[in-house]
JSON list of C-alpha atoms in Angstrom, two decimals:
[
{"chain": "I", "resi": 1, "resn": "GLU", "atom": "CA", "xyz": [-30.07, -3.07, -102.92]},
{"chain": "I", "resi": 2, "resn": "ASP", "atom": "CA", "xyz": [-32.98, -5.52, -102.87]},
{"chain": "I", "resi": 3, "resn": "GLN", "atom": "CA", "xyz": [-36.00, -4.35, -100.89]},
{"chain": "I", "resi": 4, "resn": "VAL", "atom": "CA", "xyz": [-39.29, -5.90, -99.79]},
{"chain": "I", "resi": 5, "resn": "THR", "atom": "CA", "xyz": [-42.15, -3.87, -98.32]},
{"chain": "I", "resi": 6, "resn": "GLN", "atom": "CA", "xyz": [-45.27, -5.53, -96.96]},
{"chain": "I", "resi": 7, "resn": "SER", "atom": "CA", "xyz": [-48.55, -3.79, -96.27]},
{"chain": "I", "resi": 8, "resn": "PRO", "atom": "CA", "xyz": [-50.52, -3.32, -94.17]},
{"chain": "I", "resi": 9, "resn": "GLU", "atom": "CA", "xyz": [-48.46, -4.14, -91.05]},
{"chain": "I", "resi": 10, "resn": "ALA", "atom": "CA", "xyz": [-51.53, -5.66, -89.41]},
{"chain": "I", "resi": 11, "resn": "LEU", "atom": "CA", "xyz": [-54.94, -6.69, -90.67]},
{"chain": "I", "resi": 12, "resn": "ARG", "atom": "CA", "xyz": [-58.02, -7.67, -88.71]},
{"chain": "I", "resi": 13, "resn": "LEU", "atom": "CA", "xyz": [-60.77, -9.51, -90.53]},
{"chain": "I", "resi": 14, "resn": "GLN", "atom": "CA", "xyz": [-64.07, -11.04, -89.62]},
{"chain": "I", "resi": 15, "resn": "GLU", "atom": "CA", "xyz": [-64.40, -14.75, -90.37]},
{"chain": "I", "resi": 16, "resn": "GLY", "atom": "CA", "xyz": [-65.47, -15.09, -94.00]},
{"chain": "I", "resi": 17, "resn": "GLU", "atom": "CA", "xyz": [-64.32, -11.58, -94.97]},
{"chain": "I", "resi": 18, "resn": "SER", "atom": "CA", "xyz": [-61.94, -11.99, -97.93]},
{"chain": "I", "resi": 19, "resn": "SER", "atom": "CA", "xyz": [-58.94, -9.68, -98.36]},
{"chain": "I", "resi": 20, "resn": "SER", "atom": "CA", "xyz": [-55.46, -9.37, -99.84]},
{"chain": "I", "resi": 21, "resn": "LEU", "atom": "CA", "xyz": [-51.99, -8.89, -98.39]},
{"chain": "I", "resi": 22, "resn": "ASN", "atom": "CA", "xyz": [-49.49, -6.88, -100.44]},
{"chain": "I", "resi": 23, "resn": "CYS", "atom": "CA", "xyz": [-45.77, -7.43, -101.00]},
{"chain": "I", "resi": 24, "resn": "SER", "atom": "CA", "xyz": [-43.93, -4.81, -103.07]},
{"chain": "I", "resi": 25, "resn": "TYR", "atom": "CA", "xyz": [-40.40, -5.58, -104.11]},
{"chain": "I", "resi": 26, "resn": "THR", "atom": "CA", "xyz": [-37.38, -4.06, -105.80]},
{"chain": "I", "resi": 27, "resn": "VAL", "atom": "CA", "xyz": [-34.77, -6.48, -107.08]},
{"chain": "I", "resi": 28, "resn": "SER", "atom": "CA", "xyz": [-32.19, -6.36, -109.83]},
{"chain": "I", "resi": 29, "resn": "GLY", "atom": "CA", "xyz": [-33.37, -9.63, -111.33]},
{"chain": "I", "resi": 30, "resn": "LEU", "atom": "CA", "xyz": [-35.97, -11.91, -109.74]},
{"chain": "I", "resi": 31, "resn": "ARG", "atom": "CA", "xyz": [-35.12, -15.56, -109.27]},
{"chain": "I", "resi": 32, "resn": "GLY", "atom": "CA", "xyz": [-38.08, -16.25, -107.02]},
{"chain": "I", "resi": 33, "resn": "LEU", "atom": "CA", "xyz": [-40.62, -14.72, -104.63]},
{"chain": "I", "resi": 34, "resn": "PHE", "atom": "CA", "xyz": [-41.60, -16.70, -101.56]},
{"chain": "I", "resi": 35, "resn": "TRP", "atom": "CA", "xyz": [-44.51, -16.57, -99.13]},
{"chain": "I", "resi": 36, "resn": "TYR", "atom": "CA", "xyz": [-44.28, -17.98, -95.61]},
{"chain": "I", "resi": 37, "resn": "ARG", "atom": "CA", "xyz": [-46.70, -18.32, -92.72]},
{"chain": "I", "resi": 38, "resn": "GLN", "atom": "CA", "xyz": [-45.39, -17.89, -89.17]},
{"chain": "I", "resi": 39, "resn": "ASP", "atom": "CA", "xyz": [-47.32, -18.74, -86.01]},
{"chain": "I", "resi": 40, "resn": "PRO", "atom": "CA", "xyz": [-46.28, -17.05, -82.73]},
{"chain": "I", "resi": 41, "resn": "GLY", "atom": "CA", "xyz": [-43.13, -18.57, -81.24]},
{"chain": "I", "resi": 42, "resn": "LYS", "atom": "CA", "xyz": [-42.54, -20.87, -84.23]},
{"chain": "I", "resi": 43, "resn": "GLY", "atom": "CA", "xyz": [-40.38, -20.91, -87.34]},
{"chain": "I", "resi": 44, "resn": "PRO", "atom": "CA", "xyz": [-41.76, -19.74, -90.70]},
{"chain": "I", "resi": 45, "resn": "GLU", "atom": "CA", "xyz": [-43.59, -22.37, -92.72]},
{"chain": "I", "resi": 46, "resn": "PHE", "atom": "CA", "xyz": [-43.11, -22.33, -96.49]},
{"chain": "I", "resi": 47, "resn": "LEU", "atom": "CA", "xyz": [-46.27, -21.69, -98.53]},
{"chain": "I", "resi": 48, "resn": "PHE", "atom": "CA", "xyz": [-45.48, -20.74, -102.15]},
{"chain": "I", "resi": 49, "resn": "THR", "atom": "CA", "xyz": [-42.77, -19.89, -104.63]},
{"chain": "I", "resi": 50, "resn": "LEU", "atom": "CA", "xyz": [-43.54, -17.68, -107.63]},
{"chain": "I", "resi": 51, "resn": "TYR", "atom": "CA", "xyz": [-41.01, -17.30, -110.40]},
{"chain": "I", "resi": 52, "resn": "SER", "atom": "CA", "xyz": [-42.43, -15.02, -113.10]},
{"chain": "I", "resi": 53, "resn": "ALA", "atom": "CA", "xyz": [-45.02, -12.30, -113.60]},
{"chain": "I", "resi": 54, "resn": "GLY", "atom": "CA", "xyz": [-48.48, -13.69, -114.21]},
{"chain": "I", "resi": 55, "resn": "GLU", "atom": "CA", "xyz": [-47.88, -16.83, -112.20]},
{"chain": "I", "resi": 56, "resn": "GLU", "atom": "CA", "xyz": [-50.48, -17.88, -109.62]},
{"chain": "I", "resi": 57, "resn": "LYS", "atom": "CA", "xyz": [-50.48, -20.59, -106.97]},
{"chain": "I", "resi": 58, "resn": "GLU", "atom": "CA", "xyz": [-53.25, -21.79, -104.66]},
{"chain": "I", "resi": 59, "resn": "LYS", "atom": "CA", "xyz": [-53.48, -23.71, -101.44]},
{"chain": "I", "resi": 60, "resn": "GLU", "atom": "CA", "xyz": [-56.81, -24.08, -99.66]},
{"chain": "I", "resi": 61, "resn": "ARG", "atom": "CA", "xyz": [-58.07, -20.51, -98.95]},
{"chain": "I", "resi": 62, "resn": "LEU", "atom": "CA", "xyz": [-54.81, -18.88, -100.08]},
{"chain": "I", "resi": 63, "resn": "LYS", "atom": "CA", "xyz": [-53.88, -17.72, -103.56]},
{"chain": "I", "resi": 64, "resn": "ALA", "atom": "CA", "xyz": [-50.62, -15.98, -104.41]},
{"chain": "I", "resi": 65, "resn": "THR", "atom": "CA", "xyz": [-50.13, -13.85, -107.53]},
{"chain": "I", "resi": 66, "resn": "LEU", "atom": "CA", "xyz": [-47.11, -12.07, -108.98]},
{"chain": "I", "resi": 67, "resn": "THR", "atom": "CA", "xyz": [-46.51, -8.99, -111.14]},
{"chain": "I", "resi": 68, "resn": "LYS", "atom": "CA", "xyz": [-43.21, -7.34, -112.02]},
{"chain": "I", "resi": 69, "resn": "LYS", "atom": "CA", "xyz": [-43.39, -5.09, -108.96]},
{"chain": "I", "resi": 70, "resn": "GLU", "atom": "CA", "xyz": [-45.56, -6.81, -106.38]},
{"chain": "I", "resi": 71, "resn": "SER", "atom": "CA", "xyz": [-47.18, -9.96, -105.14]},
{"chain": "I", "resi": 72, "resn": "PHE", "atom": "CA", "xyz": [-50.54, -10.44, -103.49]},
{"chain": "I", "resi": 73, "resn": "LEU", "atom": "CA", "xyz": [-51.66, -13.11, -101.09]},
{"chain": "I", "resi": 74, "resn": "HIS", "atom": "CA", "xyz": [-55.42, -13.36, -101.44]},
{"chain": "I", "resi": 75, "resn": "ILE", "atom": "CA", "xyz": [-57.30, -14.95, -98.57]},
{"chain": "I", "resi": 76, "resn": "THR", "atom": "CA", "xyz": [-60.79, -16.16, -99.43]},
{"chain": "I", "resi": 77, "resn": "ALA", "atom": "CA", "xyz": [-63.36, -16.64, -96.67]},
{"chain": "I", "resi": 78, "resn": "PRO", "atom": "CA", "xyz": [-60.71, -16.75, -93.91]},
{"chain": "I", "resi": 79, "resn": "LYS", "atom": "CA", "xyz": [-61.13, -18.75, -90.73]},
{"chain": "I", "resi": 80, "resn": "PRO", "atom": "CA", "xyz": [-59.69, -18.01, -87.26]},
{"chain": "I", "resi": 81, "resn": "GLU", "atom": "CA", "xyz": [-57.00, -20.65, -87.86]},
{"chain": "I", "resi": 82, "resn": "ASP", "atom": "CA", "xyz": [-55.63, -18.49, -90.68]},
{"chain": "I", "resi": 83, "resn": "SER", "atom": "CA", "xyz": [-54.50, -15.98, -88.05]},
{"chain": "I", "resi": 84, "resn": "ALA", "atom": "CA", "xyz": [-50.70, -15.73, -88.31]},
{"chain": "I", "resi": 85, "resn": "THR", "atom": "CA", "xyz": [-47.93, -13.50, -89.60]},
{"chain": "I", "resi": 86, "resn": "TYR", "atom": "CA", "xyz": [-47.36, -13.80, -93.34]},
{"chain": "I", "resi": 87, "resn": "LEU", "atom": "CA", "xyz": [-43.84, -13.14, -94.62]},
{"chain": "I", "resi": 88, "resn": "CYS", "atom": "CA", "xyz": [-42.77, -12.34, -98.16]},
{"chain": "I", "resi": 89, "resn": "ALA", "atom": "CA", "xyz": [-39.21, -12.78, -99.41]},
{"chain": "I", "resi": 90, "resn": "VAL", "atom": "CA", "xyz": [-37.35, -12.39, -102.70]},
{"chain": "I", "resi": 91, "resn": "GLN", "atom": "CA", "xyz": [-34.28, -14.01, -104.09]},
{"chain": "I", "resi": 92, "resn": "ALA", "atom": "CA", "xyz": [-32.31, -12.13, -106.72]},
{"chain": "I", "resi": 93, "resn": "THR", "atom": "CA", "xyz": [-30.46, -13.80, -109.55]},
{"chain": "I", "resi": 94, "resn": "GLY", "atom": "CA", "xyz": [-26.87, -14.27, -108.52]},
{"chain": "I", "resi": 95, "resn": "ALA", "atom": "CA", "xyz": [-27.83, -13.79, -104.87]},
{"chain": "I", "resi": 96, "resn": "ASN", "atom": "CA", "xyz": [-25.96, -16.88, -103.76]},
{"chain": "I", "resi": 97, "resn": "SER", "atom": "CA", "xyz": [-29.23, -18.35, -102.37]},
{"chain": "I", "resi": 98, "resn": "LYS", "atom": "CA", "xyz": [-29.81, -15.50, -99.91]},
{"chain": "I", "resi": 99, "resn": "LEU", "atom": "CA", "xyz": [-33.35, -14.19, -99.38]},
{"chain": "I", "resi": 100, "resn": "THR", "atom": "CA", "xyz": [-34.45, -10.65, -98.57]},
{"chain": "I", "resi": 101, "resn": "PHE", "atom": "CA", "xyz": [-37.46, -10.68, -96.26]},
{"chain": "I", "resi": 102, "resn": "GLY", "atom": "CA", "xyz": [-40.20, -8.16, -95.61]},
{"chain": "I", "resi": 103, "resn": "LYS", "atom": "CA", "xyz": [-41.22, -7.45, -92.03]},
{"chain": "I", "resi": 104, "resn": "GLY", "atom": "CA", "xyz": [-44.43, -9.40, -92.31]},
{"chain": "I", "resi": 105, "resn": "ILE", "atom": "CA", "xyz": [-48.17, -8.80, -92.05]},
{"chain": "I", "resi": 106, "resn": "THR", "atom": "CA", "xyz": [-49.95, -9.93, -88.89]},
{"chain": "I", "resi": 107, "resn": "LEU", "atom": "CA", "xyz": [-53.38, -11.25, -89.77]},
{"chain": "I", "resi": 108, "resn": "SER", "atom": "CA", "xyz": [-56.05, -11.70, -87.13]},
{"chain": "I", "resi": 109, "resn": "VAL", "atom": "CA", "xyz": [-59.35, -13.37, -88.06]},
{"chain": "I", "resi": 110, "resn": "ARG", "atom": "CA", "xyz": [-62.19, -12.97, -85.56]},
{"chain": "I", "resi": 111, "resn": "PRO", "atom": "CA", "xyz": [-64.88, -15.66, -85.29]},
{"chain": "S", "resi": 1, "resn": "ASP", "atom": "CA", "xyz": [-41.29, -34.52, -95.38]},
{"chain": "S", "resi": 2, "resn": "VAL", "atom": "CA", "xyz": [-38.62, -31.88, -94.97]},
{"chain": "S", "resi": 3, "resn": "LYS", "atom": "CA", "xyz": [-37.22, -31.41, -91.52]},
{"chain": "S", "resi": 4, "resn": "VAL", "atom": "CA", "xyz": [-34.96, -28.90, -89.82]},
{"chain": "S", "resi": 5, "resn": "THR", "atom": "CA", "xyz": [-34.38, -29.34, -86.11]},
{"chain": "S", "resi": 6, "resn": "GLN", "atom": "CA", "xyz": [-32.76, -27.05, -83.57]},
{"chain": "S", "resi": 7, "resn": "SER", "atom": "CA", "xyz": [-31.11, -28.22, -80.38]},
{"chain": "S", "resi": 8, "resn": "SER", "atom": "CA", "xyz": [-33.20, -26.17, -77.94]},
{"chain": "S", "resi": 9, "resn": "ARG", "atom": "CA", "xyz": [-36.56, -24.37, -78.01]},
{"chain": "S", "resi": 10, "resn": "TYR", "atom": "CA", "xyz": [-35.71, -22.16, -75.04]},
{"chain": "S", "resi": 11, "resn": "LEU", "atom": "CA", "xyz": [-32.33, -21.22, -73.59]},
{"chain": "S", "resi": 12, "resn": "VAL", "atom": "CA", "xyz": [-31.34, -18.92, -70.75]},
{"chain": "S", "resi": 13, "resn": "LYS", "atom": "CA", "xyz": [-27.68, -17.90, -70.45]},
{"chain": "S", "resi": 14, "resn": "ARG", "atom": "CA", "xyz": [-25.69, -15.39, -68.43]},
{"chain": "S", "resi": 15, "resn": "THR", "atom": "CA", "xyz": [-23.73, -12.47, -69.85]},
{"chain": "S", "resi": 16, "resn": "GLY", "atom": "CA", "xyz": [-20.25, -13.56, -70.92]},
{"chain": "S", "resi": 17, "resn": "GLU", "atom": "CA", "xyz": [-21.09, -17.24, -71.37]},
{"chain": "S", "resi": 18, "resn": "LYS", "atom": "CA", "xyz": [-20.21, -19.08, -74.58]},
{"chain": "S", "resi": 19, "resn": "VAL", "atom": "CA", "xyz": [-23.39, -20.30, -76.24]},
{"chain": "S", "resi": 20, "resn": "PHE", "atom": "CA", "xyz": [-23.80, -23.01, -78.86]},
{"chain": "S", "resi": 21, "resn": "LEU", "atom": "CA", "xyz": [-26.92, -23.33, -81.00]},
{"chain": "S", "resi": 22, "resn": "GLU", "atom": "CA", "xyz": [-27.11, -26.36, -83.23]},
{"chain": "S", "resi": 23, "resn": "CYS", "atom": "CA", "xyz": [-29.17, -27.05, -86.32]},
{"chain": "S", "resi": 24, "resn": "VAL", "atom": "CA", "xyz": [-29.62, -30.31, -88.21]},
{"chain": "S", "resi": 25, "resn": "GLN", "atom": "CA", "xyz": [-31.39, -30.86, -91.55]},
{"chain": "S", "resi": 26, "resn": "ASP", "atom": "CA", "xyz": [-32.28, -34.16, -93.16]},
{"chain": "S", "resi": 27, "resn": "MET", "atom": "CA", "xyz": [-32.89, -32.96, -96.73]},
{"chain": "S", "resi": 28, "resn": "ASP", "atom": "CA", "xyz": [-29.30, -33.20, -97.99]},
{"chain": "S", "resi": 29, "resn": "HIS", "atom": "CA", "xyz": [-29.35, -29.44, -98.64]},
{"chain": "S", "resi": 30, "resn": "GLU", "atom": "CA", "xyz": [-26.15, -27.66, -99.55]},
{"chain": "S", "resi": 31, "resn": "ASN", "atom": "CA", "xyz": [-27.13, -24.28, -98.06]},
{"chain": "S", "resi": 32, "resn": "MET", "atom": "CA", "xyz": [-27.74, -23.55, -94.41]},
{"chain": "S", "resi": 33, "resn": "PHE", "atom": "CA", "xyz": [-28.55, -20.23, -92.75]},
{"chain": "S", "resi": 34, "resn": "TRP", "atom": "CA", "xyz": [-28.76, -18.62, -89.32]},
{"chain": "S", "resi": 35, "resn": "TYR", "atom": "CA", "xyz": [-31.14, -15.72, -88.73]},
{"chain": "S", "resi": 36, "resn": "ARG", "atom": "CA", "xyz": [-32.28, -13.75, -85.73]},
{"chain": "S", "resi": 37, "resn": "GLN", "atom": "CA", "xyz": [-35.77, -12.32, -85.50]},
{"chain": "S", "resi": 38, "resn": "ASP", "atom": "CA", "xyz": [-36.69, -9.33, -83.37]},
{"chain": "S", "resi": 39, "resn": "PRO", "atom": "CA", "xyz": [-39.98, -7.41, -83.14]},
{"chain": "S", "resi": 40, "resn": "GLY", "atom": "CA", "xyz": [-40.08, -4.57, -85.64]},
{"chain": "S", "resi": 41, "resn": "LEU", "atom": "CA", "xyz": [-36.81, -5.62, -87.29]},
{"chain": "S", "resi": 42, "resn": "GLY", "atom": "CA", "xyz": [-37.91, -8.78, -89.05]},
{"chain": "S", "resi": 43, "resn": "LEU", "atom": "CA", "xyz": [-35.58, -11.60, -90.03]},
{"chain": "S", "resi": 44, "resn": "ARG", "atom": "CA", "xyz": [-31.91, -10.67, -90.27]},
{"chain": "S", "resi": 45, "resn": "LEU", "atom": "CA", "xyz": [-29.25, -12.97, -91.69]},
{"chain": "S", "resi": 46, "resn": "ILE", "atom": "CA", "xyz": [-26.30, -13.64, -89.40]},
{"chain": "S", "resi": 47, "resn": "TYR", "atom": "CA", "xyz": [-24.26, -16.19, -91.38]},
{"chain": "S", "resi": 48, "resn": "PHE", "atom": "CA", "xyz": [-24.79, -18.75, -94.07]},
{"chain": "S", "resi": 49, "resn": "SER", "atom": "CA", "xyz": [-22.92, -21.72, -95.46]},
{"chain": "S", "resi": 50, "resn": "TYR", "atom": "CA", "xyz": [-23.12, -23.13, -98.97]},
{"chain": "S", "resi": 51, "resn": "ASP", "atom": "CA", "xyz": [-20.94, -26.17, -98.37]},
{"chain": "S", "resi": 52, "resn": "VAL", "atom": "CA", "xyz": [-19.10, -28.04, -95.64]},
{"chain": "S", "resi": 53, "resn": "LYS", "atom": "CA", "xyz": [-16.46, -25.85, -93.99]},
{"chain": "S", "resi": 54, "resn": "MET", "atom": "CA", "xyz": [-17.59, -22.86, -96.09]},
{"chain": "S", "resi": 55, "resn": "LYS", "atom": "CA", "xyz": [-19.21, -19.80, -94.56]},
{"chain": "S", "resi": 56, "resn": "GLU", "atom": "CA", "xyz": [-20.15, -16.28, -95.50]},
{"chain": "S", "resi": 57, "resn": "LYS", "atom": "CA", "xyz": [-21.11, -13.32, -93.36]},
{"chain": "S", "resi": 58, "resn": "GLY", "atom": "CA", "xyz": [-24.67, -12.10, -93.49]},
{"chain": "S", "resi": 59, "resn": "ASP", "atom": "CA", "xyz": [-25.96, -8.71, -92.51]},
{"chain": "S", "resi": 60, "resn": "ILE", "atom": "CA", "xyz": [-25.21, -8.84, -88.77]},
{"chain": "S", "resi": 61, "resn": "PRO", "atom": "CA", "xyz": [-22.26, -11.21, -88.09]},
{"chain": "S", "resi": 62, "resn": "GLU", "atom": "CA", "xyz": [-20.68, -9.21, -85.24]},
{"chain": "S", "resi": 63, "resn": "GLY", "atom": "CA", "xyz": [-20.52, -11.20, -82.01]},
{"chain": "S", "resi": 64, "resn": "TYR", "atom": "CA", "xyz": [-21.24, -14.52, -83.74]},
{"chain": "S", "resi": 65, "resn": "SER", "atom": "CA", "xyz": [-19.31, -17.30, -85.40]},
{"chain": "S", "resi": 66, "resn": "VAL", "atom": "CA", "xyz": [-20.38, -20.50, -87.14]},
{"chain": "S", "resi": 67, "resn": "SER", "atom": "CA", "xyz": [-19.15, -24.00, -87.80]},
{"chain": "S", "resi": 68, "resn": "ARG", "atom": "CA", "xyz": [-20.11, -26.51, -90.46]},
{"chain": "S", "resi": 69, "resn": "GLU", "atom": "CA", "xyz": [-18.13, -29.73, -90.21]},
{"chain": "S", "resi": 70, "resn": "LYS", "atom": "CA", "xyz": [-20.82, -31.98, -91.70]},
{"chain": "S", "resi": 71, "resn": "LYS", "atom": "CA", "xyz": [-23.30, -31.29, -94.47]},
{"chain": "S", "resi": 72, "resn": "GLU", "atom": "CA", "xyz": [-26.36, -31.80, -92.27]},
{"chain": "S", "resi": 73, "resn": "ARG", "atom": "CA", "xyz": [-25.22, -29.75, -89.27]},
{"chain": "S", "resi": 74, "resn": "PHE", "atom": "CA", "xyz": [-24.67, -26.01, -88.85]},
{"chain": "S", "resi": 75, "resn": "SER", "atom": "CA", "xyz": [-23.74, -24.47, -85.51]},
{"chain": "S", "resi": 76, "resn": "LEU", "atom": "CA", "xyz": [-24.03, -20.87, -84.35]},
{"chain": "S", "resi": 77, "resn": "ILE", "atom": "CA", "xyz": [-21.66, -19.76, -81.60]},
{"chain": "S", "resi": 78, "resn": "LEU", "atom": "CA", "xyz": [-21.97, -16.72, -79.39]},
{"chain": "S", "resi": 79, "resn": "GLU", "atom": "CA", "xyz": [-18.41, -16.31, -78.10]},
{"chain": "S", "resi": 80, "resn": "SER", "atom": "CA", "xyz": [-19.38, -14.09, -75.17]},
{"chain": "S", "resi": 81, "resn": "ALA", "atom": "CA", "xyz": [-23.13, -13.64, -74.84]},
{"chain": "S", "resi": 82, "resn": "SER", "atom": "CA", "xyz": [-24.49, -10.17, -74.25]},
{"chain": "S", "resi": 83, "resn": "THR", "atom": "CA", "xyz": [-27.98, -8.97, -73.35]},
{"chain": "S", "resi": 84, "resn": "ASN", "atom": "CA", "xyz": [-28.46, -7.46, -76.80]},
{"chain": "S", "resi": 85, "resn": "GLN", "atom": "CA", "xyz": [-28.24, -10.98, -78.22]},
{"chain": "S", "resi": 86, "resn": "THR", "atom": "CA", "xyz": [-31.50, -11.91, -76.53]},
{"chain": "S", "resi": 87, "resn": "SER", "atom": "CA", "xyz": [-33.63, -12.92, -79.51]},
{"chain": "S", "resi": 88, "resn": "MET", "atom": "CA", "xyz": [-35.34, -15.68, -81.47]},
{"chain": "S", "resi": 89, "resn": "TYR", "atom": "CA", "xyz": [-32.78, -17.60, -83.52]},
{"chain": "S", "resi": 90, "resn": "LEU", "atom": "CA", "xyz": [-33.91, -19.43, -86.62]},
{"chain": "S", "resi": 91, "resn": "CYS", "atom": "CA", "xyz": [-32.01, -21.93, -88.73]},
{"chain": "S", "resi": 92, "resn": "ALA", "atom": "CA", "xyz": [-32.95, -22.67, -92.34]},
{"chain": "S", "resi": 93, "resn": "SER", "atom": "CA", "xyz": [-31.71, -24.80, -95.21]},
{"chain": "S", "resi": 94, "resn": "SER", "atom": "CA", "xyz": [-32.17, -24.83, -98.97]},
{"chain": "S", "resi": 95, "resn": "SER", "atom": "CA", "xyz": [-31.01, -26.64, -102.03]},
{"chain": "S", "resi": 96, "resn": "ARG", "atom": "CA", "xyz": [-28.39, -25.05, -104.28]},
{"chain": "S", "resi": 97, "resn": "THR", "atom": "CA", "xyz": [-28.60, -27.56, -107.07]},
{"chain": "S", "resi": 98, "resn": "GLY", "atom": "CA", "xyz": [-32.32, -28.29, -107.28]},
{"chain": "S", "resi": 99, "resn": "LEU", "atom": "CA", "xyz": [-35.02, -26.63, -109.34]},
{"chain": "S", "resi": 100, "resn": "THR", "atom": "CA", "xyz": [-36.47, -24.66, -106.45]},
{"chain": "S", "resi": 101, "resn": "TYR", "atom": "CA", "xyz": [-34.77, -22.38, -103.94]},
{"chain": "S", "resi": 102, "resn": "GLU", "atom": "CA", "xyz": [-37.12, -22.02, -101.01]},
{"chain": "S", "resi": 103, "resn": "GLN", "atom": "CA", "xyz": [-35.67, -22.12, -97.52]},
{"chain": "S", "resi": 104, "resn": "TYR", "atom": "CA", "xyz": [-37.08, -24.45, -94.89]},
{"chain": "S", "resi": 105, "resn": "PHE", "atom": "CA", "xyz": [-36.95, -23.29, -91.31]},
{"chain": "S", "resi": 106, "resn": "GLY", "atom": "CA", "xyz": [-36.52, -24.97, -87.98]},
{"chain": "S", "resi": 107, "resn": "PRO", "atom": "CA", "xyz": [-38.79, -24.29, -84.98]},
{"chain": "S", "resi": 108, "resn": "GLY", "atom": "CA", "xyz": [-36.50, -21.60, -83.55]},
{"chain": "S", "resi": 109, "resn": "THR", "atom": "CA", "xyz": [-34.57, -21.14, -80.30]},
{"chain": "S", "resi": 110, "resn": "ARG", "atom": "CA", "xyz": [-35.70, -18.40, -77.94]},
{"chain": "S", "resi": 111, "resn": "LEU", "atom": "CA", "xyz": [-32.47, -17.23, -76.27]},
{"chain": "S", "resi": 112, "resn": "THR", "atom": "CA", "xyz": [-32.53, -15.01, -73.21]},
{"chain": "S", "resi": 113, "resn": "VAL", "atom": "CA", "xyz": [-29.25, -13.54, -71.96]},
{"chain": "S", "resi": 114, "resn": "THR", "atom": "CA", "xyz": [-29.39, -12.15, -68.41]}
]
């Protein structure tokens, strides 16, 4: 069974204090790993797709990386507007397009 | 710009009522999904559809049904609403034939059953 574990559950940072969010996964064969951002009361917003180990993608202060067992979302010099819940999901090969989601990491950035 | 819309942002219904939640996407995606999201439980898949009139059960289909008569529209039906169906409902869509497989989500419907 595919599994996704995100850690820590919650993270509080000071503005400008860089950190990383972890997503560990177990999947029979990886088709893709996805990162989403979710603001309170809203639907998840797509951020990145990673397909193979060693791949990296960047968007503003966010950088996602992938190994064979985990993915990291690095946040450089975060701002209060980066406060949100970050979700990780995997899609297995032959999964008929279904995603398996982690429970998310709630990030709070204090000014 | 990709867009998934849901018929209501907030909905309050009484126990036993039949509830319809509608989702429309404008990306010509083959796949559409219904999830519910509850604190501490994360996103859980209720049903999904990979083509018109096709549907498959997700992880928690009990108490729900779905309808997909047109490619762009996917409806979730609560036949007889119960208080344990109070939740945030999220619709998503994705391509089955493209190069990428990410799902795009709607804004969500916060359903309260009293």
